[in-house]
PDB file of C-alpha atoms and ligand atoms in Angstrom:
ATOM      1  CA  UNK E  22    -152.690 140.975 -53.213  1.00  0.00           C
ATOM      2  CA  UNK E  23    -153.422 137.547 -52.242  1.00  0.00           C
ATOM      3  CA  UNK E  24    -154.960 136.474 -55.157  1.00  0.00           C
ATOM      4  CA  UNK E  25    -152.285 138.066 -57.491  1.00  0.00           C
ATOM      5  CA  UNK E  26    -150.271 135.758 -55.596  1.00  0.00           C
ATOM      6  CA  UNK E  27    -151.904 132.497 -56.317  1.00  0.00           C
ATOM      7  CA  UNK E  28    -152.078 133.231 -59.739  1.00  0.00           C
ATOM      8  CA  UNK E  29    -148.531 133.972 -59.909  1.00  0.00           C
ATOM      9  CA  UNK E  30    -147.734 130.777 -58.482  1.00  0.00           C
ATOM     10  CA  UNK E  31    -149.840 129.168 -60.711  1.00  0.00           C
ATOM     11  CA  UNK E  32    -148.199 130.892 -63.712  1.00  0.00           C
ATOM     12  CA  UNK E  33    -144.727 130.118 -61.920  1.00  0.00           C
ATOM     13  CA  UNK E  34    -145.634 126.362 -62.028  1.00  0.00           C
ATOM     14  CA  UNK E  35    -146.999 125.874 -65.222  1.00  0.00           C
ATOM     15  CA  UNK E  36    -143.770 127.437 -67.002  1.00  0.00           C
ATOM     16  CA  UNK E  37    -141.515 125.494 -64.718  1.00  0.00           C
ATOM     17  CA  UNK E  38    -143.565 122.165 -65.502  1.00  0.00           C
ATOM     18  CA  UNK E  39    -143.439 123.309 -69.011  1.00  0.00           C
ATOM     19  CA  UNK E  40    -139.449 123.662 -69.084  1.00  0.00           C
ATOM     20  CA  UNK E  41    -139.101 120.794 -67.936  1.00  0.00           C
ATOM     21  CA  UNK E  42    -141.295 118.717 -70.646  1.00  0.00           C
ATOM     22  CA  UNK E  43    -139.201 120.486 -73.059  1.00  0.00           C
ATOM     23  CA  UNK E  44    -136.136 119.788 -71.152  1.00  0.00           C
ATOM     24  CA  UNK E  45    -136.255 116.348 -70.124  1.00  0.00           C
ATOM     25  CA  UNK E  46    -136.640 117.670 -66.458  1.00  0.00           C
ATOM     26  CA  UNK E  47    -138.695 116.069 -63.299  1.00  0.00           C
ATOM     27  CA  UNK E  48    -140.483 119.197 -62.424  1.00  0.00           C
ATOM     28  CA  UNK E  49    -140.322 117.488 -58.235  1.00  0.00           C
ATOM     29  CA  UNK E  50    -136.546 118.180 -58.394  1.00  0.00           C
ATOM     30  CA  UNK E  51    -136.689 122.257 -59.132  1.00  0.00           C
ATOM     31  CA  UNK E  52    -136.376 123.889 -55.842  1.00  0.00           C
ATOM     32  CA  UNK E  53    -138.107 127.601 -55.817  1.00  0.00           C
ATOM     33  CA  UNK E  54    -136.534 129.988 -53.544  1.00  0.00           C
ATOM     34  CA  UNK E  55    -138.901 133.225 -52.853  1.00  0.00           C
ATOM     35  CA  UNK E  56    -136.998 136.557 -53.264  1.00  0.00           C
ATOM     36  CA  UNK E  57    -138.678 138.551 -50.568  1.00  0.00           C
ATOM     37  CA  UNK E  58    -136.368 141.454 -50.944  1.00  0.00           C
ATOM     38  CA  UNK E  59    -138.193 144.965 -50.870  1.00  0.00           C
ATOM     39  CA  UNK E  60    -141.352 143.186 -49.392  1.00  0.00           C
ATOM     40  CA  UNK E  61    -142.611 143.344 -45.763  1.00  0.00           C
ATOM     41  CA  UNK E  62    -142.268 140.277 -43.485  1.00  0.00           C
ATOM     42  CA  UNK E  63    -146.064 139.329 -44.408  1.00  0.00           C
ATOM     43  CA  UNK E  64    -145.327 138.741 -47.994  1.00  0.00           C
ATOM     44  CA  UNK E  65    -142.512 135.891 -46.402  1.00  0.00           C
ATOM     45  CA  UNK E  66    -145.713 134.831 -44.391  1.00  0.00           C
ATOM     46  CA  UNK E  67    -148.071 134.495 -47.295  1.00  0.00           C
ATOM     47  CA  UNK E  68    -145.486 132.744 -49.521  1.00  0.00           C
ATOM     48  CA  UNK E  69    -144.838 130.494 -47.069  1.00  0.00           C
ATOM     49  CA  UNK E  70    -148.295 129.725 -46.509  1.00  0.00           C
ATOM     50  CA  UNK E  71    -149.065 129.156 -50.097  1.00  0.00           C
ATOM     51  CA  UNK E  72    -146.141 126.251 -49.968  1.00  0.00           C
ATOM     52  CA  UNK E  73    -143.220 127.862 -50.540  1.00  0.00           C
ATOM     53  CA  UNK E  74    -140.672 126.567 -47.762  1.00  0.00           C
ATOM     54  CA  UNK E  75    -137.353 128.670 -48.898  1.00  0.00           C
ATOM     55  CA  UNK E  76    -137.235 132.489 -49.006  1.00  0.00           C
ATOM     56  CA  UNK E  77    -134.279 134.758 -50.400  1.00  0.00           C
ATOM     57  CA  UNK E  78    -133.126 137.548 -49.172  1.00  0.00           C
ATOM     58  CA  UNK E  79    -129.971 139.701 -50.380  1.00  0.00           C
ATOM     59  CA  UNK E  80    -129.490 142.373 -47.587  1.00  0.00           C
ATOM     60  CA  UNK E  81    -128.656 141.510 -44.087  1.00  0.00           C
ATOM     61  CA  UNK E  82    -129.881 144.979 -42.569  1.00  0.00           C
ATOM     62  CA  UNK E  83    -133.205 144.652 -44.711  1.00  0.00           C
ATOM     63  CA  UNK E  84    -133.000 140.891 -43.646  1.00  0.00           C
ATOM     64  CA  UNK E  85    -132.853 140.943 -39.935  1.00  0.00           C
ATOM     65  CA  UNK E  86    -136.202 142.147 -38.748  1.00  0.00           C
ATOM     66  CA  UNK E  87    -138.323 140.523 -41.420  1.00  0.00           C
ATOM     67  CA  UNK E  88    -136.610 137.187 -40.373  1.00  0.00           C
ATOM     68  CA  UNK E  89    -136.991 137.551 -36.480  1.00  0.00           C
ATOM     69  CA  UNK E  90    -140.807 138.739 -37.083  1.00  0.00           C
ATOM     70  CA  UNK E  91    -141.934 135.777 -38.959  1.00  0.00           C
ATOM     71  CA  UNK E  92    -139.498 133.166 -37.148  1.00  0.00           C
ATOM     72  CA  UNK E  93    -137.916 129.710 -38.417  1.00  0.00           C
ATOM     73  CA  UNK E  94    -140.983 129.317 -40.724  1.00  0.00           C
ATOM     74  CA  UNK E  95    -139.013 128.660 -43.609  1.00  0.00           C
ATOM     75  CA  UNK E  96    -135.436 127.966 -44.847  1.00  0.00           C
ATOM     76  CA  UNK E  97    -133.985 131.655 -44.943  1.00  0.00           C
ATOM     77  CA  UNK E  98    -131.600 131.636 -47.822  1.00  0.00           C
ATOM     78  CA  UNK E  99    -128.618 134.555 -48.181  1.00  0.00           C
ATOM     79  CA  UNK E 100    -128.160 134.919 -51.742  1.00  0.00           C
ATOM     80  CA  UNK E 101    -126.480 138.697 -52.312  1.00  0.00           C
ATOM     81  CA  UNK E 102    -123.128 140.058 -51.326  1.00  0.00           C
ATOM     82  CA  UNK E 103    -121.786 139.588 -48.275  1.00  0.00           C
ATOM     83  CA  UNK E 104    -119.250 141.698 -46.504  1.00  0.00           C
ATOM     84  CA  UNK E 105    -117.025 140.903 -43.826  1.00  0.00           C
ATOM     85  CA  UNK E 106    -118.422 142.809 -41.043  1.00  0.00           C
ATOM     86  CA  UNK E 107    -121.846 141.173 -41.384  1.00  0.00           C
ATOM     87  CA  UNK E 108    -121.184 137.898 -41.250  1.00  0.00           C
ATOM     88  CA  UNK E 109    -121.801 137.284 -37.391  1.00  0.00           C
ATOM     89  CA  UNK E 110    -125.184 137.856 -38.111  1.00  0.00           C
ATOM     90  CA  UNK E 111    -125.791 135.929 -41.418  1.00  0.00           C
ATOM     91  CA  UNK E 112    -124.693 132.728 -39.491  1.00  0.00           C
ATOM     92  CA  UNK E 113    -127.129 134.017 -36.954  1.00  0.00           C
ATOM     93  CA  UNK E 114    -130.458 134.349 -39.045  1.00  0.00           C
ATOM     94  CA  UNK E 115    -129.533 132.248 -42.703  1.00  0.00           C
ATOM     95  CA  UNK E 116    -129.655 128.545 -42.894  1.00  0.00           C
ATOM     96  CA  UNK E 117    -128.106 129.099 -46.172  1.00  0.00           C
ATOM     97  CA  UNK E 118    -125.587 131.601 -47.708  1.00  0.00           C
ATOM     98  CA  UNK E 119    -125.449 131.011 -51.161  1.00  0.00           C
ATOM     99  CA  UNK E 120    -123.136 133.866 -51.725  1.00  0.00           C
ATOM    100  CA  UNK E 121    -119.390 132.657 -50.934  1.00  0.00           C
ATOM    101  CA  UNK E 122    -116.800 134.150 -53.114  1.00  0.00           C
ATOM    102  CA  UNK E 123    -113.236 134.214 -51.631  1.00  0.00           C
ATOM    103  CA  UNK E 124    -111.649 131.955 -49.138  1.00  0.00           C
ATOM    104  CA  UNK E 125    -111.431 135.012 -46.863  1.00  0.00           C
ATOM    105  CA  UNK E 126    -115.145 135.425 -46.596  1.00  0.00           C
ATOM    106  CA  UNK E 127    -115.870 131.377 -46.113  1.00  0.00           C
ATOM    107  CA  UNK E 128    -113.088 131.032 -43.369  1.00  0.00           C
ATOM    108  CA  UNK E 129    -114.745 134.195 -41.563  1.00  0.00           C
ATOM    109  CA  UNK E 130    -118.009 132.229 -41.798  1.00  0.00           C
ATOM    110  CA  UNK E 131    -116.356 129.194 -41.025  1.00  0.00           C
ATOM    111  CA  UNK E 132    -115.252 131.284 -37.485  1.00  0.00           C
ATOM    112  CA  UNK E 133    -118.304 132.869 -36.551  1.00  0.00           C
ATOM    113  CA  UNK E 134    -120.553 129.470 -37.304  1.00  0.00           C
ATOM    114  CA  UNK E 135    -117.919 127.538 -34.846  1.00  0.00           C
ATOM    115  CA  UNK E 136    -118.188 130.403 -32.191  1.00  0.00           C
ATOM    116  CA  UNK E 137    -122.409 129.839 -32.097  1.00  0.00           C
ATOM    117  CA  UNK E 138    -121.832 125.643 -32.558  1.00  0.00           C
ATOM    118  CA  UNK E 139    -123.547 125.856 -35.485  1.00  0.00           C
ATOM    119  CA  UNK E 140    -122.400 123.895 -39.149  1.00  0.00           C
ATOM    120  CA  UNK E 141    -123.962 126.282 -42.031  1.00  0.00           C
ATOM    121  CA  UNK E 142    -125.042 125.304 -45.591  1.00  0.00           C
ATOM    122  CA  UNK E 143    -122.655 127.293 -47.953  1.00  0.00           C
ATOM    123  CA  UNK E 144    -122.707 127.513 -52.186  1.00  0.00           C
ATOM    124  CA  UNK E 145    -120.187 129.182 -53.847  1.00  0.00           C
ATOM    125  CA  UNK E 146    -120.865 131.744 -56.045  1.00  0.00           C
ATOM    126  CA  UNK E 147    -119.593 131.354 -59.577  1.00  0.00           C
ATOM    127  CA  UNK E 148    -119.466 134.508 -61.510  1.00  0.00           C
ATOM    128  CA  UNK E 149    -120.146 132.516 -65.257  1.00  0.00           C
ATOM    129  CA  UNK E 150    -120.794 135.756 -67.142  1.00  0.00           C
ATOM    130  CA  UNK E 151    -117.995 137.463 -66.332  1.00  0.00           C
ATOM    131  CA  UNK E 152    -119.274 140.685 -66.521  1.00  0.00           C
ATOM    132  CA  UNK E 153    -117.426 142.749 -64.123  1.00  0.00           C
ATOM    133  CA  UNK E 154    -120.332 144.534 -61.901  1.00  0.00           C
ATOM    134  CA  UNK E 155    -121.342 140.944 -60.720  1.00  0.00           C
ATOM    135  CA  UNK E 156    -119.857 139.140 -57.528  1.00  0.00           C
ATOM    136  CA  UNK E 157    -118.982 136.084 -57.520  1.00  0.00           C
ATOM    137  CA  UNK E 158    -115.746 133.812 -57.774  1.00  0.00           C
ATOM    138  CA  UNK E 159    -114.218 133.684 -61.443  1.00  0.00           C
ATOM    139  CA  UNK E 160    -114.722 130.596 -63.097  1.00  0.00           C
ATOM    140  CA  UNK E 161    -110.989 129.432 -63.738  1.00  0.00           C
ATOM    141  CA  UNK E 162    -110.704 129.872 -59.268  1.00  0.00           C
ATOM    142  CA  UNK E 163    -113.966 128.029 -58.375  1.00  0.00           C
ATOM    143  CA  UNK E 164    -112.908 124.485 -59.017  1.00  0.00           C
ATOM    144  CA  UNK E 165    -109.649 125.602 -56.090  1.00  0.00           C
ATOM    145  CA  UNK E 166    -112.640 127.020 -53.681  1.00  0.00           C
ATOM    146  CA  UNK E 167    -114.094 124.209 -53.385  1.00  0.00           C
ATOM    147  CA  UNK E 168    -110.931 122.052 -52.362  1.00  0.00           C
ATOM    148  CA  UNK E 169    -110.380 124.424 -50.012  1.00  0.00           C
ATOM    149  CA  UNK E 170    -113.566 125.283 -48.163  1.00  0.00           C
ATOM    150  CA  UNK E 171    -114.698 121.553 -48.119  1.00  0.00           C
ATOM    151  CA  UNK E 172    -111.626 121.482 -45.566  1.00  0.00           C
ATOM    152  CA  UNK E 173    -113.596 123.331 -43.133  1.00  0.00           C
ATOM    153  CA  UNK E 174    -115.351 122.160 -39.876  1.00  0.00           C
ATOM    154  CA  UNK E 175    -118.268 124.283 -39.426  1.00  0.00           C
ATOM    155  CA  UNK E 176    -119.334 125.069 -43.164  1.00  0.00           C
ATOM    156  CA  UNK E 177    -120.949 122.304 -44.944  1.00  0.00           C
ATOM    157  CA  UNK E 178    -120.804 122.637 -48.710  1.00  0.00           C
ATOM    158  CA  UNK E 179    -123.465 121.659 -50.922  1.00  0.00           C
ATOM    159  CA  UNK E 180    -123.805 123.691 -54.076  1.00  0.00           C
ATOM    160  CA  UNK E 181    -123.399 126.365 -56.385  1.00  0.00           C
ATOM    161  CA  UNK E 182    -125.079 130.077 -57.554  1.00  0.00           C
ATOM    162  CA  UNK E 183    -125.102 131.921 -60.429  1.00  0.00           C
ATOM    163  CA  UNK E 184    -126.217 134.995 -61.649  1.00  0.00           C
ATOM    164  CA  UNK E 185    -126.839 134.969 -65.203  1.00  0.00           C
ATOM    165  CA  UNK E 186    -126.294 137.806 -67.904  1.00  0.00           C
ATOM    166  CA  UNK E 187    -127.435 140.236 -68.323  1.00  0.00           C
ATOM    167  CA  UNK E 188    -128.798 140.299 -72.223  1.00  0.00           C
ATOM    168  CA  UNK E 189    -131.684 139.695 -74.634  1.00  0.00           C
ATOM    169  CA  UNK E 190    -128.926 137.046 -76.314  1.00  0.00           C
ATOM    170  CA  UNK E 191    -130.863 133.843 -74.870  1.00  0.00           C
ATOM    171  CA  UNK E 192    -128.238 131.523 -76.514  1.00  0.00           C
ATOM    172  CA  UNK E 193    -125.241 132.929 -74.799  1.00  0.00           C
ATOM    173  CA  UNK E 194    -127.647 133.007 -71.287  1.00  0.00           C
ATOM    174  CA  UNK E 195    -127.391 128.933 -71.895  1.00  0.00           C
ATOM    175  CA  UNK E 196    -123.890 128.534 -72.938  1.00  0.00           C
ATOM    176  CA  UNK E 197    -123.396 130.693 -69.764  1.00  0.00           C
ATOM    177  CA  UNK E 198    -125.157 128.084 -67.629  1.00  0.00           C
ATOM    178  CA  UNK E 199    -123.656 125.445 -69.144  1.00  0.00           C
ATOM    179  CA  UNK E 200    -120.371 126.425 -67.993  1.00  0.00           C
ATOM    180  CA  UNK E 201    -121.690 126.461 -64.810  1.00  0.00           C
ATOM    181  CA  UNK E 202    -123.001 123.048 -64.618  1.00  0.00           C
ATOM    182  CA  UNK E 203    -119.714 121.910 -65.768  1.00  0.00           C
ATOM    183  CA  UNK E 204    -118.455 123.638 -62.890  1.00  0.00           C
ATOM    184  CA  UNK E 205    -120.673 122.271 -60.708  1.00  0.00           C
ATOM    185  CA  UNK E 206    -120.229 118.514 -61.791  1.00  0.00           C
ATOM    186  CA  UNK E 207    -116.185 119.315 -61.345  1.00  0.00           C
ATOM    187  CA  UNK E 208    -117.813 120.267 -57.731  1.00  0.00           C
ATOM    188  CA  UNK E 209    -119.320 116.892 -56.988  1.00  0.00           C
ATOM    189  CA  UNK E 210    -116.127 114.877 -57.925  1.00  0.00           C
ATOM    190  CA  UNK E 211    -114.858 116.660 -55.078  1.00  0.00           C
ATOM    191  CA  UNK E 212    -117.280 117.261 -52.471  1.00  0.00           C
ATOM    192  CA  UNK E 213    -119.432 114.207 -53.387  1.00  0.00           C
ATOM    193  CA  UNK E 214    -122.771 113.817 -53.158  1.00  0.00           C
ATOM    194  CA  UNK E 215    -124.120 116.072 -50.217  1.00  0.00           C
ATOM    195  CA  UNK E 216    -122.958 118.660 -53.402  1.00  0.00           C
ATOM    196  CA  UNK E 217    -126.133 118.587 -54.857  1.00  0.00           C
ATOM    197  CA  UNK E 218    -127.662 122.254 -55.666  1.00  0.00           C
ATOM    198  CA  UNK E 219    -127.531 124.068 -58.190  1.00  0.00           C
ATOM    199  CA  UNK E 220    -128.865 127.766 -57.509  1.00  0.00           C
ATOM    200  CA  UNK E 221    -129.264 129.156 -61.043  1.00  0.00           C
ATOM    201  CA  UNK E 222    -132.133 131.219 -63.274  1.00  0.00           C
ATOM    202  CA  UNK E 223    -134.342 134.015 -62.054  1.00  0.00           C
ATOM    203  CA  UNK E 224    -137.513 135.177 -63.353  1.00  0.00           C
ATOM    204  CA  UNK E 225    -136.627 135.929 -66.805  1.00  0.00           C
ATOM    205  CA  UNK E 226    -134.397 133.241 -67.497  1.00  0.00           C
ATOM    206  CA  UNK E 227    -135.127 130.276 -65.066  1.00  0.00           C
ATOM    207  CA  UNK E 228    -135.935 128.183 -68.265  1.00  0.00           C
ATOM    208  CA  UNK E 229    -133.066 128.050 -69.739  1.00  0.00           C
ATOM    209  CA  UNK E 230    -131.489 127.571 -66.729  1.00  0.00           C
ATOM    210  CA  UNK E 231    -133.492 124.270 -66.160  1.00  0.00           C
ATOM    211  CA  UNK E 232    -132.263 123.087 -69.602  1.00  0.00           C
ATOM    212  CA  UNK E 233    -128.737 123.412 -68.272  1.00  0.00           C
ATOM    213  CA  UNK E 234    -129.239 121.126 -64.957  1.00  0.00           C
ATOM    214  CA  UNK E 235    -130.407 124.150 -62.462  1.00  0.00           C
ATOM    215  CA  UNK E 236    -131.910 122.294 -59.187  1.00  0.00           C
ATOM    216  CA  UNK E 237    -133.074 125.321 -57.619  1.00  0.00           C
ATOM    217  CA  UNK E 238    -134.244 128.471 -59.044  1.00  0.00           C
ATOM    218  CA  UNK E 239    -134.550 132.385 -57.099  1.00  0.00           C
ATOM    219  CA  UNK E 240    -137.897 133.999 -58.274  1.00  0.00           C
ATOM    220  CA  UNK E 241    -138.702 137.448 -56.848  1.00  0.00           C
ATOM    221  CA  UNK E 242    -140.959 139.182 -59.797  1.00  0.00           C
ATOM    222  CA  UNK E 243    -141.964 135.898 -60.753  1.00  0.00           C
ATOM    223  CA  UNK E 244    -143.445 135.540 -57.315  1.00  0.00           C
ATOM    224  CA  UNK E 245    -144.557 139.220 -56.196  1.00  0.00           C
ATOM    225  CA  UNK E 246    -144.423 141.533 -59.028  1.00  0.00           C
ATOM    226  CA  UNK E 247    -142.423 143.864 -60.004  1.00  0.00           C
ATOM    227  CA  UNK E 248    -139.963 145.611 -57.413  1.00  0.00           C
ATOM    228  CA  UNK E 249    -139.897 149.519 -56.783  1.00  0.00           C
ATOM    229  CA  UNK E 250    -136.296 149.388 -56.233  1.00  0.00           C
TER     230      UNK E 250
HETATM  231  C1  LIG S 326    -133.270 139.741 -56.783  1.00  0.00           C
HETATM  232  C2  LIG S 326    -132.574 138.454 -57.004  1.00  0.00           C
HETATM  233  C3  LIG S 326    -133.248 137.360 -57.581  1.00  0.00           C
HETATM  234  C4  LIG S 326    -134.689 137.405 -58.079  1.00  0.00           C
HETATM  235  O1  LIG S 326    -134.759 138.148 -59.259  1.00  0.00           O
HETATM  236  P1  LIG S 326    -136.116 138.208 -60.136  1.00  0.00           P
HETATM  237  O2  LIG S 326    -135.633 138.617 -61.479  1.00  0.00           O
HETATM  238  O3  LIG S 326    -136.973 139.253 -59.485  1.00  0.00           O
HETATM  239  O4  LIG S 326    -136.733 136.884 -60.115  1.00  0.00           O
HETATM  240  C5  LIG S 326    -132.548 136.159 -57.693  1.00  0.00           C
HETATM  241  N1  LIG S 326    -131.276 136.040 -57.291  1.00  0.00           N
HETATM  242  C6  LIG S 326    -130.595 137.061 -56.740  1.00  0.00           C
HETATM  243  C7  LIG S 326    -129.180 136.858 -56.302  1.00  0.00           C
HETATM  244  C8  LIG S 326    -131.224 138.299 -56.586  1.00  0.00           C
HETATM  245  O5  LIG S 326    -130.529 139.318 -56.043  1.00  0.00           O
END
């Protein structure tokens, strides 16, 4: 297990140093994020200990023991759907929620962050591929998000997230991220330049998404293998 992991990594580097030869990319300014999802709190441990200093997770429930077991050993990143109810506790154990879709949900973050005196890291989440079954905000509403949560005290704004789509079509995957990093330039007119991430590409298409500007990139299989979920 171990040793499948540092040969992951190593396979995980050379294709991101390889994008970004292609690309015209400094391979020092992709930021990995480990997807720990479906793995125990020792694969966070191992990751972490093999230089990985930001780990994913996209369930608060499966989220909250994993995170108090291993401590603040890394940035803990929130990067799936967030409802309502359990947003007390994603201020609580993220230092990032990349997931922010509606006003609604950023002023309830916005609340609960001011109640523990604490300013979180927020990204909105852009859904580019408008496919239906993904969250996110729809493109047309993002560039209005962003005026509007900027406004408030206890949320500090600093990127964007995407999901890309879901096809075998890898020439509409990069049209779809370059929308995005339109967005996301529209993003740093407004915010300025603290709004500097952009969350976008996974295992099977980080590549592309380097091509198109991505500054951080969310790597589960990449990472640990495939999932059994
Ligand atoms: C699971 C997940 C990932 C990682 O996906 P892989 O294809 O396993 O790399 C990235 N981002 C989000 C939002 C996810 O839910």
């Amino acid at each position: 297990m171990k040793e499948e992991l540092s040969d992951n990594l190593r396979e995980l580097h050379g294709r991101i140093v390889e994008a970004c030869d292609e690309y015209d990319r400094d391979a020092d300014d992709i930021i990995i994020v480990a997807i720990t999802k479906t793995h125990p709190a020792v694969a966070i441990k191992r990751v972490v200990a093999a230089g990985i200093h930001n780990i994913g997770e996209s369930r608060i429930q499966e989220a909250e023991p994993k995170i108090i077991e291993v401590g603040q050993i890394a940035r803990f990143h929130m990067v799936g759907h967030l409802q309502s109810n359990k947003v007390k506790k994603a201020v609580e154990l993220f230092d990032v929620i990349q997931s922010v879709d509606s006003y609604k949900l950023a002023e309830e973050i916005d609340r609960r962050a001011a109640e523990i005196d604490r300013i979180i890291e927020c990204y909105v989440e852009v859904n580019c591929s408008g496919e239906d079954q993904k969250y996110g905000a729809a493109p047309g509403k993002v560039v209005e998000l962003i005026q509007r949560v900027n406004y408030l005290d206890n949320i500090n704004l600093t990127g964007l997230m995407t999901v890309g789509p879901l096809t075998d079509d890898r020439e509409h995957i990069r049209r779809t991220f370059r929308m995005c990093q339109e967005i996301f330039k529209e993003g740093r007119d407004i915010v300025g330049d603290d709004f500097d991430t952009l969350s976008m590409g996974m295992t099977d298409d980080f590549e592309l998404a380097i091509a198109e500007g991505s500054t951080m990139i969310r790597i589960g299989t990449g990472i640990f293998g495939p999932r059994e979920d």
